[in-house]
Amino acid sequence: MSDPASPELKTLVEHMLVAIGEDPQRDGLLRTPERVAKSLEYLVSGHQQQIDEIVNGALFKEDCDEMVLVRDIEFYSLCEHHMLPFYGKVHVAYIPDGKVIGLSKLPRIVDVFARRLQVQERMTVEIARAVQEALGAKGVAVVSEASHLCMMMRGVAKQASSTTTSCMLGSFRSDPRTRAEFMSLISRN
Ligand code: ZN
């Protein structure tokens, strides 16, 4: 974040301001290209992050084979169709196979895939696969619930709608009881 914004991106934002009929030289907008460029770079910084580096050292041998669930992980992403935010929460569960992961790592894995241009369906699958790969778990389940500003602010303006996507791997896919337990745990208040 402390690096200066890409000059190319700054220039593009300046052009964009002109294209929408603004004057980039007016007071309030003088530093806007710099701010927008930096904020955009941050919002898509997940592309540069490696899951191995995040997981590194946070896998622990454990005999437990009961479901581990982290609920309500907040996320903010950008829809790749409009470059507008979509945001909400993600629930991540897995059934360990001899290894558990430090719980704070799951939200960080979510951020890696949220901080890029995304579609919600793909983000959900990518999180599930990354957790599965890192842990070699018996099963992984990810459900995401999101509000999309591209729907809320424009066009249809469906402000109360939310979108849910899910990805079930391993025993969550093959065993309806495991899946049902997960679904009941995440729907509990
Ligand atoms: Zn969109």
mmCIF file with all atom_site columns, C-alpha atoms and ligand atoms in Angstrom:
data_model
loop_
_atom_site.group_PDB
_atom_site.id
_atom_site.type_symbol
_atom_site.label_atom_id
_atom_site.label_alt_id
_atom_site.label_comp_id
_atom_site.label_asym_id
_atom_site.label_entity_id
_atom_site.label_seq_id
_atom_site.pdbx_PDB_ins_code
_atom_site.Cartn_x
_atom_site.Cartn_y
_atom_site.Cartn_z
_atom_site.occupancy
_atom_site.B_iso_or_equiv
_atom_site.pdbx_formal_charge
_atom_site.auth_seq_id
_atom_site.auth_comp_id
_atom_site.auth_asym_id
_atom_site.auth_atom_id
_atom_site.pdbx_PDB_model_num
ATOM   1   C  CA . MET A 1 1   ? 0.000   0.000   0.000   1.00 0.00 ? 1   MET A CA 1
ATOM   2   C  CA . SER A 1 2   ? 2.877   2.379   0.618   1.00 0.00 ? 2   SER A CA 1
ATOM   3   C  CA . ASP A 1 3   ? 4.177   2.049   -2.938  1.00 0.00 ? 3   ASP A CA 1
ATOM   4   C  CA . PRO A 1 4   ? 3.242   4.947   -5.189  1.00 0.00 ? 4   PRO A CA 1
ATOM   5   C  CA . ALA A 1 5   ? 0.310   4.273   -7.518  1.00 0.00 ? 5   ALA A CA 1
ATOM   6   C  CA . SER A 1 6   ? 1.091   3.152   -11.056 1.00 0.00 ? 6   SER A CA 1
ATOM   7   C  CA . PRO A 1 7   ? 1.513   6.296   -13.218 1.00 0.00 ? 7   PRO A CA 1
ATOM   8   C  CA . GLU A 1 8   ? -0.298  4.546   -16.059 1.00 0.00 ? 8   GLU A CA 1
ATOM   9   C  CA . LEU A 1 9   ? -3.328  3.880   -13.878 1.00 0.00 ? 9   LEU A CA 1
ATOM   10  C  CA . LYS A 1 10  ? -3.305  7.484   -12.616 1.00 0.00 ? 10  LYS A CA 1
ATOM   11  C  CA . THR A 1 11  ? -3.319  8.782   -16.190 1.00 0.00 ? 11  THR A CA 1
ATOM   12  C  CA . LEU A 1 12  ? -6.205  6.479   -17.062 1.00 0.00 ? 12  LEU A CA 1
ATOM   13  C  CA . VAL A 1 13  ? -8.260  7.755   -14.129 1.00 0.00 ? 13  VAL A CA 1
ATOM   14  C  CA . GLU A 1 14  ? -7.548  11.327  -15.237 1.00 0.00 ? 14  GLU A CA 1
ATOM   15  C  CA . HIS A 1 15  ? -8.805  10.452  -18.741 1.00 0.00 ? 15  HIS A CA 1
ATOM   16  C  CA . MET A 1 16  ? -11.849 8.818   -17.204 1.00 0.00 ? 16  MET A CA 1
ATOM   17  C  CA . LEU A 1 17  ? -12.662 11.997  -15.262 1.00 0.00 ? 17  LEU A CA 1
ATOM   18  C  CA . VAL A 1 18  ? -12.467 14.014  -18.482 1.00 0.00 ? 18  VAL A CA 1
ATOM   19  C  CA . ALA A 1 19  ? -14.603 11.443  -20.308 1.00 0.00 ? 19  ALA A CA 1
ATOM   20  C  CA . ILE A 1 20  ? -17.405 11.760  -17.769 1.00 0.00 ? 20  ILE A CA 1
ATOM   21  C  CA . GLY A 1 21  ? -17.368 15.535  -18.129 1.00 0.00 ? 21  GLY A CA 1
ATOM   22  C  CA . GLU A 1 22  ? -15.307 16.427  -15.076 1.00 0.00 ? 22  GLU A CA 1
ATOM   23  C  CA . ASP A 1 23  ? -12.403 18.796  -14.711 1.00 0.00 ? 23  ASP A CA 1
ATOM   24  C  CA . PRO A 1 24  ? -9.484  16.885  -13.165 1.00 0.00 ? 24  PRO A CA 1
ATOM   25  C  CA . GLN A 1 25  ? -7.866  20.222  -12.290 1.00 0.00 ? 25  GLN A CA 1
ATOM   26  C  CA . ARG A 1 26  ? -10.601 21.344  -9.951  1.00 0.00 ? 26  ARG A CA 1
ATOM   27  C  CA . ASP A 1 27  ? -9.699  21.366  -6.297  1.00 0.00 ? 27  ASP A CA 1
ATOM   28  C  CA . GLY A 1 28  ? -11.586 18.326  -5.045  1.00 0.00 ? 28  GLY A CA 1
ATOM   29  C  CA . LEU A 1 29  ? -10.292 16.141  -7.869  1.00 0.00 ? 29  LEU A CA 1
ATOM   30  C  CA . LEU A 1 30  ? -6.612  17.048  -7.863  1.00 0.00 ? 30  LEU A CA 1
ATOM   31  C  CA . ARG A 1 31  ? -5.490  13.966  -5.980  1.00 0.00 ? 31  ARG A CA 1
ATOM   32  C  CA . THR A 1 32  ? -8.357  11.728  -7.073  1.00 0.00 ? 32  THR A CA 1
ATOM   33  C  CA . PRO A 1 33  ? -6.435  9.878   -9.821  1.00 0.00 ? 33  PRO A CA 1
ATOM   34  C  CA . GLU A 1 34  ? -3.742  8.991   -7.272  1.00 0.00 ? 34  GLU A CA 1
ATOM   35  C  CA . ARG A 1 35  ? -6.325  7.826   -4.696  1.00 0.00 ? 35  ARG A CA 1
ATOM   36  C  CA . VAL A 1 36  ? -8.419  5.847   -7.161  1.00 0.00 ? 36  VAL A CA 1
ATOM   37  C  CA . ALA A 1 37  ? -5.340  4.169   -8.629  1.00 0.00 ? 37  ALA A CA 1
ATOM   38  C  CA . LYS A 1 38  ? -4.057  3.174   -5.187  1.00 0.00 ? 38  LYS A CA 1
ATOM   39  C  CA . SER A 1 39  ? -7.412  1.956   -3.989  1.00 0.00 ? 39  SER A CA 1
ATOM   40  C  CA . LEU A 1 40  ? -7.947  -0.099  -7.137  1.00 0.00 ? 40  LEU A CA 1
ATOM   41  C  CA . GLU A 1 41  ? -4.494  -1.630  -6.814  1.00 0.00 ? 41  GLU A CA 1
ATOM   42  C  CA . TYR A 1 42  ? -5.337  -2.641  -3.261  1.00 0.00 ? 42  TYR A CA 1
ATOM   43  C  CA . LEU A 1 43  ? -8.758  -4.036  -4.187  1.00 0.00 ? 43  LEU A CA 1
ATOM   44  C  CA . VAL A 1 44  ? -7.212  -6.389  -6.743  1.00 0.00 ? 44  VAL A CA 1
ATOM   45  C  CA . SER A 1 45  ? -4.059  -7.210  -4.771  1.00 0.00 ? 45  SER A CA 1
ATOM   46  C  CA . GLY A 1 46  ? -5.221  -10.810 -4.265  1.00 0.00 ? 46  GLY A CA 1
ATOM   47  C  CA . HIS A 1 47  ? -3.771  -11.662 -7.676  1.00 0.00 ? 47  HIS A CA 1
ATOM   48  C  CA . GLN A 1 48  ? -0.275  -11.224 -6.271  1.00 0.00 ? 48  GLN A CA 1
ATOM   49  C  CA . GLN A 1 49  ? -0.752  -13.382 -3.193  1.00 0.00 ? 49  GLN A CA 1
ATOM   50  C  CA . GLN A 1 50  ? 0.207   -17.024 -2.865  1.00 0.00 ? 50  GLN A CA 1
ATOM   51  C  CA . ILE A 1 51  ? -1.868  -19.406 -0.779  1.00 0.00 ? 51  ILE A CA 1
ATOM   52  C  CA . ASP A 1 52  ? 1.287   -21.336 0.262   1.00 0.00 ? 52  ASP A CA 1
ATOM   53  C  CA . GLU A 1 53  ? 2.760   -18.224 1.835   1.00 0.00 ? 53  GLU A CA 1
ATOM   54  C  CA . ILE A 1 54  ? -0.413  -17.588 3.810   1.00 0.00 ? 54  ILE A CA 1
ATOM   55  C  CA . VAL A 1 55  ? -0.819  -21.170 4.967   1.00 0.00 ? 55  VAL A CA 1
ATOM   56  C  CA . ASN A 1 56  ? 2.897   -21.609 5.613   1.00 0.00 ? 56  ASN A CA 1
ATOM   57  C  CA . GLY A 1 57  ? 3.515   -22.948 9.097   1.00 0.00 ? 57  GLY A CA 1
ATOM   58  C  CA . ALA A 1 58  ? -0.113  -22.881 10.173  1.00 0.00 ? 58  ALA A CA 1
ATOM   59  C  CA . LEU A 1 59  ? -0.989  -26.530 9.549   1.00 0.00 ? 59  LEU A CA 1
ATOM   60  C  CA . PHE A 1 60  ? -1.143  -28.686 12.656  1.00 0.00 ? 60  PHE A CA 1
ATOM   61  C  CA . LYS A 1 61  ? -1.367  -32.453 13.070  1.00 0.00 ? 61  LYS A CA 1
ATOM   62  C  CA . GLU A 1 62  ? -4.605  -33.293 14.808  1.00 0.00 ? 62  GLU A CA 1
ATOM   63  C  CA . ASP A 1 63  ? -6.637  -36.472 15.121  1.00 0.00 ? 63  ASP A CA 1
ATOM   64  C  CA . CYS A 1 64  ? -9.945  -34.635 15.041  1.00 0.00 ? 64  CYS A CA 1
ATOM   65  C  CA . ASP A 1 65  ? -12.240 -35.648 12.222  1.00 0.00 ? 65  ASP A CA 1
ATOM   66  C  CA . GLU A 1 66  ? -15.206 -33.505 13.198  1.00 0.00 ? 66  GLU A CA 1
ATOM   67  C  CA . MET A 1 67  ? -16.367 -30.572 11.138  1.00 0.00 ? 67  MET A CA 1
ATOM   68  C  CA . VAL A 1 68  ? -14.511 -27.293 11.593  1.00 0.00 ? 68  VAL A CA 1
ATOM   69  C  CA . LEU A 1 69  ? -16.603 -24.279 10.618  1.00 0.00 ? 69  LEU A CA 1
ATOM   70  C  CA . VAL A 1 70  ? -15.790 -20.578 10.456  1.00 0.00 ? 70  VAL A CA 1
ATOM   71  C  CA . ARG A 1 71  ? -18.967 -18.621 9.877   1.00 0.00 ? 71  ARG A CA 1
ATOM   72  C  CA . ASP A 1 72  ? -19.650 -15.076 8.747   1.00 0.00 ? 72  ASP A CA 1
ATOM   73  C  CA . ILE A 1 73  ? -16.269 -14.200 7.282   1.00 0.00 ? 73  ILE A CA 1
ATOM   74  C  CA . GLU A 1 74  ? -16.773 -10.704 5.907   1.00 0.00 ? 74  GLU A CA 1
ATOM   75  C  CA . PHE A 1 75  ? -15.531 -10.077 2.371   1.00 0.00 ? 75  PHE A CA 1
ATOM   76  C  CA . TYR A 1 76  ? -15.437 -7.290  -0.201  1.00 0.00 ? 76  TYR A CA 1
ATOM   77  C  CA . SER A 1 77  ? -14.864 -7.990  -3.865  1.00 0.00 ? 77  SER A CA 1
ATOM   78  C  CA . LEU A 1 78  ? -15.309 -6.347  -7.270  1.00 0.00 ? 78  LEU A CA 1
ATOM   79  C  CA . CYS A 1 79  ? -17.595 -7.778  -9.923  1.00 0.00 ? 79  CYS A CA 1
ATOM   80  C  CA . GLU A 1 80  ? -15.670 -8.207  -13.129 1.00 0.00 ? 80  GLU A CA 1
ATOM   81  C  CA . HIS A 1 81  ? -18.598 -7.124  -15.288 1.00 0.00 ? 81  HIS A CA 1
ATOM   82  C  CA . HIS A 1 82  ? -19.030 -3.626  -13.852 1.00 0.00 ? 82  HIS A CA 1
ATOM   83  C  CA . MET A 1 83  ? -16.014 -3.238  -11.559 1.00 0.00 ? 83  MET A CA 1
ATOM   84  C  CA . LEU A 1 84  ? -18.466 -2.389  -8.789  1.00 0.00 ? 84  LEU A CA 1
ATOM   85  C  CA . PRO A 1 85  ? -18.275 -3.951  -5.340  1.00 0.00 ? 85  PRO A CA 1
ATOM   86  C  CA . PHE A 1 86  ? -20.094 -7.000  -4.172  1.00 0.00 ? 86  PHE A CA 1
ATOM   87  C  CA . TYR A 1 87  ? -19.760 -7.875  -0.523  1.00 0.00 ? 87  TYR A CA 1
ATOM   88  C  CA . GLY A 1 88  ? -21.172 -10.069 2.177   1.00 0.00 ? 88  GLY A CA 1
ATOM   89  C  CA . LYS A 1 89  ? -20.055 -13.082 4.104   1.00 0.00 ? 89  LYS A CA 1
ATOM   90  C  CA . VAL A 1 90  ? -18.536 -16.449 3.480   1.00 0.00 ? 90  VAL A CA 1
ATOM   91  C  CA . HIS A 1 91  ? -18.904 -19.599 5.574   1.00 0.00 ? 91  HIS A CA 1
ATOM   92  C  CA . VAL A 1 92  ? -16.066 -22.104 5.292   1.00 0.00 ? 92  VAL A CA 1
ATOM   93  C  CA . ALA A 1 93  ? -16.150 -25.623 6.729   1.00 0.00 ? 93  ALA A CA 1
ATOM   94  C  CA . TYR A 1 94  ? -13.935 -28.661 6.376   1.00 0.00 ? 94  TYR A CA 1
ATOM   95  C  CA . ILE A 1 95  ? -13.595 -32.187 7.702   1.00 0.00 ? 95  ILE A CA 1
ATOM   96  C  CA . PRO A 1 96  ? -9.935  -32.678 8.685   1.00 0.00 ? 96  PRO A CA 1
ATOM   97  C  CA . ASP A 1 97  ? -7.921  -35.664 7.571   1.00 0.00 ? 97  ASP A CA 1
ATOM   98  C  CA . GLY A 1 98  ? -5.120  -35.570 10.135  1.00 0.00 ? 98  GLY A CA 1
ATOM   99  C  CA . LYS A 1 99  ? -4.438  -31.838 9.774   1.00 0.00 ? 99  LYS A CA 1
ATOM   100 C  CA . VAL A 1 100 ? -6.116  -28.631 10.891  1.00 0.00 ? 100 VAL A CA 1
ATOM   101 C  CA . ILE A 1 101 ? -5.320  -25.075 9.845   1.00 0.00 ? 101 ILE A CA 1
ATOM   102 C  CA . GLY A 1 102 ? -4.898  -22.003 12.076  1.00 0.00 ? 102 GLY A CA 1
ATOM   103 C  CA . LEU A 1 103 ? -8.380  -20.483 12.119  1.00 0.00 ? 103 LEU A CA 1
ATOM   104 C  CA . SER A 1 104 ? -7.210  -16.967 11.268  1.00 0.00 ? 104 SER A CA 1
ATOM   105 C  CA . LYS A 1 105 ? -5.893  -18.323 7.971   1.00 0.00 ? 105 LYS A CA 1
ATOM   106 C  CA . LEU A 1 106 ? -9.335  -19.028 6.535   1.00 0.00 ? 106 LEU A CA 1
ATOM   107 C  CA . PRO A 1 107 ? -10.353 -15.341 6.390   1.00 0.00 ? 107 PRO A CA 1
ATOM   108 C  CA . ARG A 1 108 ? -6.997  -14.580 4.806   1.00 0.00 ? 108 ARG A CA 1
ATOM   109 C  CA . ILE A 1 109 ? -7.596  -17.204 2.127   1.00 0.00 ? 109 ILE A CA 1
ATOM   110 C  CA . VAL A 1 110 ? -11.021 -15.650 1.510   1.00 0.00 ? 110 VAL A CA 1
ATOM   111 C  CA . ASP A 1 111 ? -9.368  -12.243 1.020   1.00 0.00 ? 111 ASP A CA 1
ATOM   112 C  CA . VAL A 1 112 ? -6.924  -13.602 -1.557  1.00 0.00 ? 112 VAL A CA 1
ATOM   113 C  CA . PHE A 1 113 ? -9.822  -14.557 -3.818  1.00 0.00 ? 113 PHE A CA 1
ATOM   114 C  CA . ALA A 1 114 ? -12.104 -11.651 -2.910  1.00 0.00 ? 114 ALA A CA 1
ATOM   115 C  CA . ARG A 1 115 ? -9.436  -9.041  -3.702  1.00 0.00 ? 115 ARG A CA 1
ATOM   116 C  CA . ARG A 1 116 ? -9.541  -9.384  -7.449  1.00 0.00 ? 116 ARG A CA 1
ATOM   117 C  CA . LEU A 1 117 ? -12.026 -8.929  -10.275 1.00 0.00 ? 117 LEU A CA 1
ATOM   118 C  CA . GLN A 1 118 ? -14.477 -11.718 -9.631  1.00 0.00 ? 118 GLN A CA 1
ATOM   119 C  CA . VAL A 1 119 ? -17.805 -13.346 -10.122 1.00 0.00 ? 119 VAL A CA 1
ATOM   120 C  CA . GLN A 1 120 ? -19.291 -14.672 -6.912  1.00 0.00 ? 120 GLN A CA 1
ATOM   121 C  CA . GLU A 1 121 ? -19.714 -18.220 -8.224  1.00 0.00 ? 121 GLU A CA 1
ATOM   122 C  CA . ARG A 1 122 ? -16.034 -18.500 -9.148  1.00 0.00 ? 122 ARG A CA 1
ATOM   123 C  CA . MET A 1 123 ? -14.826 -16.912 -5.929  1.00 0.00 ? 123 MET A CA 1
ATOM   124 C  CA . THR A 1 124 ? -16.752 -19.518 -3.927  1.00 0.00 ? 124 THR A CA 1
ATOM   125 C  CA . VAL A 1 125 ? -15.261 -22.417 -5.882  1.00 0.00 ? 125 VAL A CA 1
ATOM   126 C  CA . GLU A 1 126 ? -11.738 -20.981 -5.732  1.00 0.00 ? 126 GLU A CA 1
ATOM   127 C  CA . ILE A 1 127 ? -11.892 -20.617 -1.944  1.00 0.00 ? 127 ILE A CA 1
ATOM   128 C  CA . ALA A 1 128 ? -13.127 -24.189 -1.550  1.00 0.00 ? 128 ALA A CA 1
ATOM   129 C  CA . ARG A 1 129 ? -10.448 -25.617 -3.833  1.00 0.00 ? 129 ARG A CA 1
ATOM   130 C  CA . ALA A 1 130 ? -7.679  -23.644 -2.138  1.00 0.00 ? 130 ALA A CA 1
ATOM   131 C  CA . VAL A 1 131 ? -8.715  -24.894 1.309   1.00 0.00 ? 131 VAL A CA 1
ATOM   132 C  CA . GLN A 1 132 ? -8.989  -28.435 -0.024  1.00 0.00 ? 132 GLN A CA 1
ATOM   133 C  CA . GLU A 1 133 ? -5.561  -28.246 -1.621  1.00 0.00 ? 133 GLU A CA 1
ATOM   134 C  CA . ALA A 1 134 ? -3.874  -26.705 1.411   1.00 0.00 ? 134 ALA A CA 1
ATOM   135 C  CA . LEU A 1 135 ? -5.340  -29.179 3.885   1.00 0.00 ? 135 LEU A CA 1
ATOM   136 C  CA . GLY A 1 136 ? -6.008  -32.374 2.000   1.00 0.00 ? 136 GLY A CA 1
ATOM   137 C  CA . ALA A 1 137 ? -9.270  -32.379 3.951   1.00 0.00 ? 137 ALA A CA 1
ATOM   138 C  CA . LYS A 1 138 ? -11.900 -35.119 3.690   1.00 0.00 ? 138 LYS A CA 1
ATOM   139 C  CA . GLY A 1 139 ? -14.337 -32.489 2.579   1.00 0.00 ? 139 GLY A CA 1
ATOM   140 C  CA . VAL A 1 140 ? -14.714 -28.738 2.181   1.00 0.00 ? 140 VAL A CA 1
ATOM   141 C  CA . ALA A 1 141 ? -17.866 -26.633 2.028   1.00 0.00 ? 141 ALA A CA 1
ATOM   142 C  CA . VAL A 1 142 ? -18.088 -22.960 1.172   1.00 0.00 ? 142 VAL A CA 1
ATOM   143 C  CA . VAL A 1 143 ? -21.234 -20.857 1.021   1.00 0.00 ? 143 VAL A CA 1
ATOM   144 C  CA . SER A 1 144 ? -21.150 -17.159 0.179   1.00 0.00 ? 144 SER A CA 1
ATOM   145 C  CA . GLU A 1 145 ? -23.945 -14.637 0.517   1.00 0.00 ? 145 GLU A CA 1
ATOM   146 C  CA . ALA A 1 146 ? -23.499 -11.294 -1.192  1.00 0.00 ? 146 ALA A CA 1
ATOM   147 C  CA . SER A 1 147 ? -25.095 -8.016  -2.164  1.00 0.00 ? 147 SER A CA 1
ATOM   148 C  CA . HIS A 1 148 ? -24.051 -6.682  -5.553  1.00 0.00 ? 148 HIS A CA 1
ATOM   149 C  CA . LEU A 1 149 ? -23.824 -2.926  -5.980  1.00 0.00 ? 149 LEU A CA 1
ATOM   150 C  CA . CYS A 1 150 ? -24.149 -3.366  -9.747  1.00 0.00 ? 150 CYS A CA 1
ATOM   151 C  CA . MET A 1 151 ? -27.671 -4.617  -9.067  1.00 0.00 ? 151 MET A CA 1
ATOM   152 C  CA . MET A 1 152 ? -28.433 -2.259  -6.208  1.00 0.00 ? 152 MET A CA 1
ATOM   153 C  CA . MET A 1 153 ? -27.243 1.046   -7.664  1.00 0.00 ? 153 MET A CA 1
ATOM   154 C  CA . ARG A 1 154 ? -28.184 0.742   -11.295 1.00 0.00 ? 154 ARG A CA 1
ATOM   155 C  CA . GLY A 1 155 ? -30.647 -0.798  -13.729 1.00 0.00 ? 155 GLY A CA 1
ATOM   156 C  CA . VAL A 1 156 ? -33.056 -3.012  -11.870 1.00 0.00 ? 156 VAL A CA 1
ATOM   157 C  CA . ALA A 1 157 ? -32.184 -1.441  -8.470  1.00 0.00 ? 157 ALA A CA 1
ATOM   158 C  CA . LYS A 1 158 ? -33.125 -4.539  -6.532  1.00 0.00 ? 158 LYS A CA 1
ATOM   159 C  CA . GLN A 1 159 ? -31.758 -3.319  -3.263  1.00 0.00 ? 159 GLN A CA 1
ATOM   160 C  CA . ALA A 1 160 ? -32.866 -6.041  -0.954  1.00 0.00 ? 160 ALA A CA 1
ATOM   161 C  CA . SER A 1 161 ? -31.795 -8.972  -3.075  1.00 0.00 ? 161 SER A CA 1
ATOM   162 C  CA . SER A 1 162 ? -28.857 -11.104 -2.110  1.00 0.00 ? 162 SER A CA 1
ATOM   163 C  CA . THR A 1 163 ? -27.145 -13.888 -3.971  1.00 0.00 ? 163 THR A CA 1
ATOM   164 C  CA . THR A 1 164 ? -26.016 -17.181 -2.466  1.00 0.00 ? 164 THR A CA 1
ATOM   165 C  CA . THR A 1 165 ? -23.530 -19.533 -4.069  1.00 0.00 ? 165 THR A CA 1
ATOM   166 C  CA . SER A 1 166 ? -22.007 -22.719 -2.719  1.00 0.00 ? 166 SER A CA 1
ATOM   167 C  CA . CYS A 1 167 ? -19.320 -25.263 -3.435  1.00 0.00 ? 167 CYS A CA 1
ATOM   168 C  CA . MET A 1 168 ? -19.220 -28.719 -1.795  1.00 0.00 ? 168 MET A CA 1
ATOM   169 C  CA . LEU A 1 169 ? -16.202 -30.972 -2.128  1.00 0.00 ? 169 LEU A CA 1
ATOM   170 C  CA . GLY A 1 170 ? -15.456 -34.486 -0.868  1.00 0.00 ? 170 GLY A CA 1
ATOM   171 C  CA . SER A 1 171 ? -17.680 -35.707 1.952   1.00 0.00 ? 171 SER A CA 1
ATOM   172 C  CA . PHE A 1 172 ? -19.846 -32.576 1.826   1.00 0.00 ? 172 PHE A CA 1
ATOM   173 C  CA . ARG A 1 173 ? -20.732 -33.572 -1.698  1.00 0.00 ? 173 ARG A CA 1
ATOM   174 C  CA . SER A 1 174 ? -21.022 -37.328 -1.186  1.00 0.00 ? 174 SER A CA 1
ATOM   175 C  CA . ASP A 1 175 ? -22.687 -37.434 2.256   1.00 0.00 ? 175 ASP A CA 1
ATOM   176 C  CA . PRO A 1 176 ? -26.066 -35.703 2.566   1.00 0.00 ? 176 PRO A CA 1
ATOM   177 C  CA . ARG A 1 177 ? -25.871 -35.846 6.405   1.00 0.00 ? 177 ARG A CA 1
ATOM   178 C  CA . THR A 1 178 ? -22.604 -33.927 6.492   1.00 0.00 ? 178 THR A CA 1
ATOM   179 C  CA . ARG A 1 179 ? -24.008 -31.376 4.092   1.00 0.00 ? 179 ARG A CA 1
ATOM   180 C  CA . ALA A 1 180 ? -27.228 -31.089 6.121   1.00 0.00 ? 180 ALA A CA 1
ATOM   181 C  CA . GLU A 1 181 ? -25.275 -30.574 9.350   1.00 0.00 ? 181 GLU A CA 1
ATOM   182 C  CA . PHE A 1 182 ? -23.277 -27.795 7.702   1.00 0.00 ? 182 PHE A CA 1
ATOM   183 C  CA . MET A 1 183 ? -26.373 -26.109 6.295   1.00 0.00 ? 183 MET A CA 1
ATOM   184 C  CA . SER A 1 184 ? -28.117 -26.200 9.653   1.00 0.00 ? 184 SER A CA 1
ATOM   185 C  CA . LEU A 1 185 ? -25.035 -24.786 11.427  1.00 0.00 ? 185 LEU A CA 1
ATOM   186 C  CA . ILE A 1 186 ? -24.762 -21.820 9.065   1.00 0.00 ? 186 ILE A CA 1
ATOM   187 C  CA . SER A 1 187 ? -28.457 -21.017 9.172   1.00 0.00 ? 187 SER A CA 1
ATOM   188 C  CA . ARG A 1 188 ? -28.484 -20.851 12.983  1.00 0.00 ? 188 ARG A CA 1
ATOM   189 C  CA . ASN A 1 189 ? -28.542 -17.381 14.504  1.00 0.00 ? 189 ASN A CA 1
HETATM 190 ZN ZN . ZN  B 2 .   ? -21.812 -6.636  -11.903 1.00 0.00 ? 1   ZN  B ZN 1
#
